[in-house]
Amino acid sequence: MIKHQTLKIKILVGEIENYIGELYVQAGKMNYQRLSEIERKLSEDNSLEFNYICLQTPRLHIENQYLTATLWLIIRPDVIELVNITSNQRSFLSTGEYNTILNVFYKDIILKVKFKGVRRILSKPFFELKDVMGEKCAEALIRFSNFANKDSGLTNDMDIRQWAEFIKLAYRTKARISAEELEQWLKEDGWRDIYAERLVSYYEYSLDLLKYV
């Protein structure tokens, strides 16, 4: 299942300002624009815990269209972390677009900033159910989805029992799959949108109730 990739850059304590300077130089070479005024305003906002790096991409050709985007990274004492990528043309980016922009940034800038002691951590774009909920819980969800009627939702006793078994295991194993990830998986597995969304609401409601058991 595809997901938004993450990026962390770990740097030796005391070297982060020097690293950021090199990053800005490389960004400039690749026609990225530093949004200095936005960075300044964010740094003056006392409600924010961290300072930001804000970089606007050059015009990129992605999925048969041209777009520009802004990368938002937070600065910690020894880590720079990407927290979002936003489109400058519309209100959202698809997961594929988001990951493509991140990988272009990673290849053209992050990998080309040569700095001693830097550790770059770019997550994978795909994950399996067992990675976020354990093997038994993943098997229970897959079994439910394989046998249920994806065009009608929970309509018979067997479907309900298999769904309940998944919920029980998700609670006991403290499954880490989010509502958004579960909805995406259900839709990719063939569930109609309305029933995928309904199952996700059942999932959230059931786990909330079980907290009081």
XYZ file of C-alpha atoms in Angstrom:
213
model
C 0.000 0.000 0.000
C 1.373 3.407 -0.970
C 1.907 6.037 1.729
C 3.498 9.464 2.155
C 7.237 9.140 2.550
C 9.064 10.856 5.392
C 12.504 12.443 5.511
C 14.813 13.044 8.457
C 18.361 14.369 8.311
C 20.404 13.720 11.443
C 23.372 16.019 11.971
C 26.119 16.246 14.587
C 25.221 18.573 17.448
C 26.684 22.019 16.843
C 26.901 21.570 13.061
C 23.314 22.191 12.078
C 23.722 25.859 11.104
C 26.660 25.006 8.854
C 24.654 22.191 7.267
C 21.673 24.477 6.636
C 23.968 26.963 4.933
C 25.219 24.262 2.564
C 21.647 23.105 1.956
C 20.578 26.627 0.907
C 23.559 26.868 -1.458
C 22.676 23.575 -3.173
C 18.988 24.535 -3.310
C 19.912 27.751 -5.083
C 21.972 25.834 -7.643
C 18.896 23.727 -8.457
C 16.634 26.802 -8.782
C 14.772 26.290 -5.528
C 13.647 29.525 -3.916
C 14.193 30.121 -0.222
C 11.064 31.713 1.257
C 12.963 33.876 3.726
C 10.047 36.112 4.684
C 7.873 33.125 5.602
C 10.750 31.623 7.600
C 11.181 34.923 9.456
C 7.488 35.190 10.324
C 7.401 31.614 11.564
C 10.489 32.218 13.717
C 8.740 35.183 15.346
C 5.648 33.126 16.198
C 6.068 32.302 19.883
C 3.474 29.524 19.662
C 5.806 27.469 17.443
C 8.406 25.270 19.099
C 10.787 25.018 16.123
C 12.186 27.189 13.352
C 11.419 26.266 9.749
C 13.154 25.849 6.421
C 10.776 26.779 3.585
C 11.813 26.035 0.019
C 9.780 26.490 -3.154
C 10.543 24.056 -5.946
C 11.195 25.076 -9.532
C 8.508 24.147 -12.063
C 8.309 20.349 -12.062
C 6.744 18.003 -14.608
C 4.838 15.393 -12.584
C 2.149 12.994 -13.779
C 1.591 14.827 -17.097
C 1.325 18.277 -15.539
C 3.535 21.133 -14.406
C 3.446 22.362 -10.834
C 5.461 24.050 -8.113
C 5.346 23.176 -4.450
C 6.687 24.311 -1.089
C 8.638 22.009 1.214
C 8.287 22.682 4.953
C 11.044 21.373 7.219
C 11.476 21.893 10.964
C 14.866 22.437 12.604
C 15.750 20.647 15.852
C 19.179 20.774 17.570
C 20.450 17.716 15.674
C 17.671 16.844 13.198
C 15.979 18.463 10.208
C 12.627 16.847 9.450
C 10.205 17.293 6.567
C 6.708 17.953 7.924
C 4.755 18.772 4.767
C 4.782 19.500 1.047
C 2.073 21.804 -0.287
C 1.059 22.594 -3.835
C 1.187 26.198 -5.011
C -1.559 25.569 -7.567
C -4.222 23.667 -5.618
C -5.282 22.615 -2.153
C -3.843 19.088 -2.167
C -1.266 16.725 -3.643
C -1.890 13.066 -4.315
C 0.348 10.640 -2.442
C 2.176 9.896 -5.695
C 2.772 13.588 -6.425
C 3.935 14.213 -2.845
C 6.438 11.361 -2.996
C 7.711 12.358 -6.442
C 8.415 15.924 -5.276
C 10.161 14.627 -2.168
C 12.340 12.244 -4.157
C 13.353 14.974 -6.614
C 14.319 17.168 -3.644
C 16.201 14.272 -2.041
C 18.127 13.420 -5.223
C 18.903 16.974 -6.366
C 19.650 18.577 -3.008
C 19.900 16.328 0.047
C 22.202 13.726 -1.521
C 24.410 16.435 -3.024
C 25.046 18.262 0.254
C 28.280 16.609 1.332
C 28.649 16.975 5.059
C 30.530 14.915 7.633
C 28.467 12.847 10.054
C 25.122 13.319 8.286
C 22.588 10.490 8.316
C 19.759 10.706 5.781
C 16.590 8.707 6.467
C 14.053 8.521 3.634
C 11.199 6.117 4.333
C 9.843 3.659 1.786
C 6.713 4.592 -0.192
C 5.019 1.253 0.419
C 4.158 -0.838 3.457
C 2.369 -4.093 4.172
C -0.472 -4.492 6.664
C 1.627 -6.722 8.898
C 4.129 -3.883 9.282
C 1.573 -1.720 11.107
C -0.718 -4.224 12.832
C 1.128 -7.502 13.227
C 0.729 -10.704 11.251
C -2.330 -12.174 13.039
C -4.294 -8.928 12.922
C -3.419 -8.418 9.250
C -4.522 -11.963 8.451
C -7.853 -11.341 10.205
C -8.509 -8.194 8.174
C -7.540 -9.863 4.894
C -9.729 -12.875 5.702
C -12.699 -10.609 6.448
C -12.177 -8.625 3.248
C -11.733 -11.736 1.095
C -15.033 -13.294 2.137
C -17.247 -10.234 2.689
C -19.485 -8.671 0.046
C -17.604 -5.485 -0.821
C -20.677 -3.942 -2.445
C -22.923 -4.155 0.604
C -20.889 -3.919 3.791
C -21.635 -5.938 6.935
C -24.757 -7.780 5.858
C -24.523 -11.274 7.388
C -23.460 -12.991 10.581
C -20.219 -14.402 9.152
C -19.057 -10.969 7.990
C -19.872 -9.494 11.394
C -18.019 -12.278 13.253
C -14.930 -11.914 11.080
C -14.990 -8.124 11.432
C -15.351 -8.497 15.214
C -12.346 -10.837 15.254
C -10.280 -8.202 13.441
C -11.400 -5.490 15.886
C -10.541 -7.729 18.862
C -7.037 -8.377 17.541
C -6.528 -4.727 16.577
C -7.337 -3.743 20.161
C -5.237 -6.449 21.809
C -2.201 -5.869 19.622
C -2.540 -2.063 19.682
C -2.543 -1.906 15.878
C -0.829 1.206 14.576
C -2.815 1.539 11.356
C -4.552 4.906 11.130
C -8.125 5.460 9.971
C -6.809 7.018 6.747
C -4.506 4.062 6.049
C -7.290 1.557 6.741
C -9.659 3.409 4.422
C -7.033 3.483 1.687
C -6.359 -0.241 2.068
C -10.069 -1.139 1.943
C -10.600 0.903 -1.217
C -7.516 -0.594 -2.852
C -8.873 -4.030 -1.921
C -12.073 -3.348 -3.858
C -14.520 -1.894 -1.333
C -16.949 0.750 -2.564
C -16.143 4.160 -1.111
C -19.290 4.396 0.991
C -18.699 1.032 2.675
C -14.964 1.596 3.161
C -15.755 4.869 4.928
C -18.445 3.170 7.010
C -16.093 0.393 8.099
C -13.490 2.955 9.131
C -16.068 4.711 11.315
C -16.931 1.327 12.892
C -13.213 0.712 13.449
C -12.655 4.011 15.239
C -15.857 3.770 17.286
C -15.180 0.166 18.330
C -11.620 0.868 19.486
C -12.806 3.929 21.412
C -15.452 1.828 23.195
C -12.966 -0.913 24.067
C -10.807 1.593 25.919
C -13.485 1.607 28.646
C -13.740 -2.178 28.980
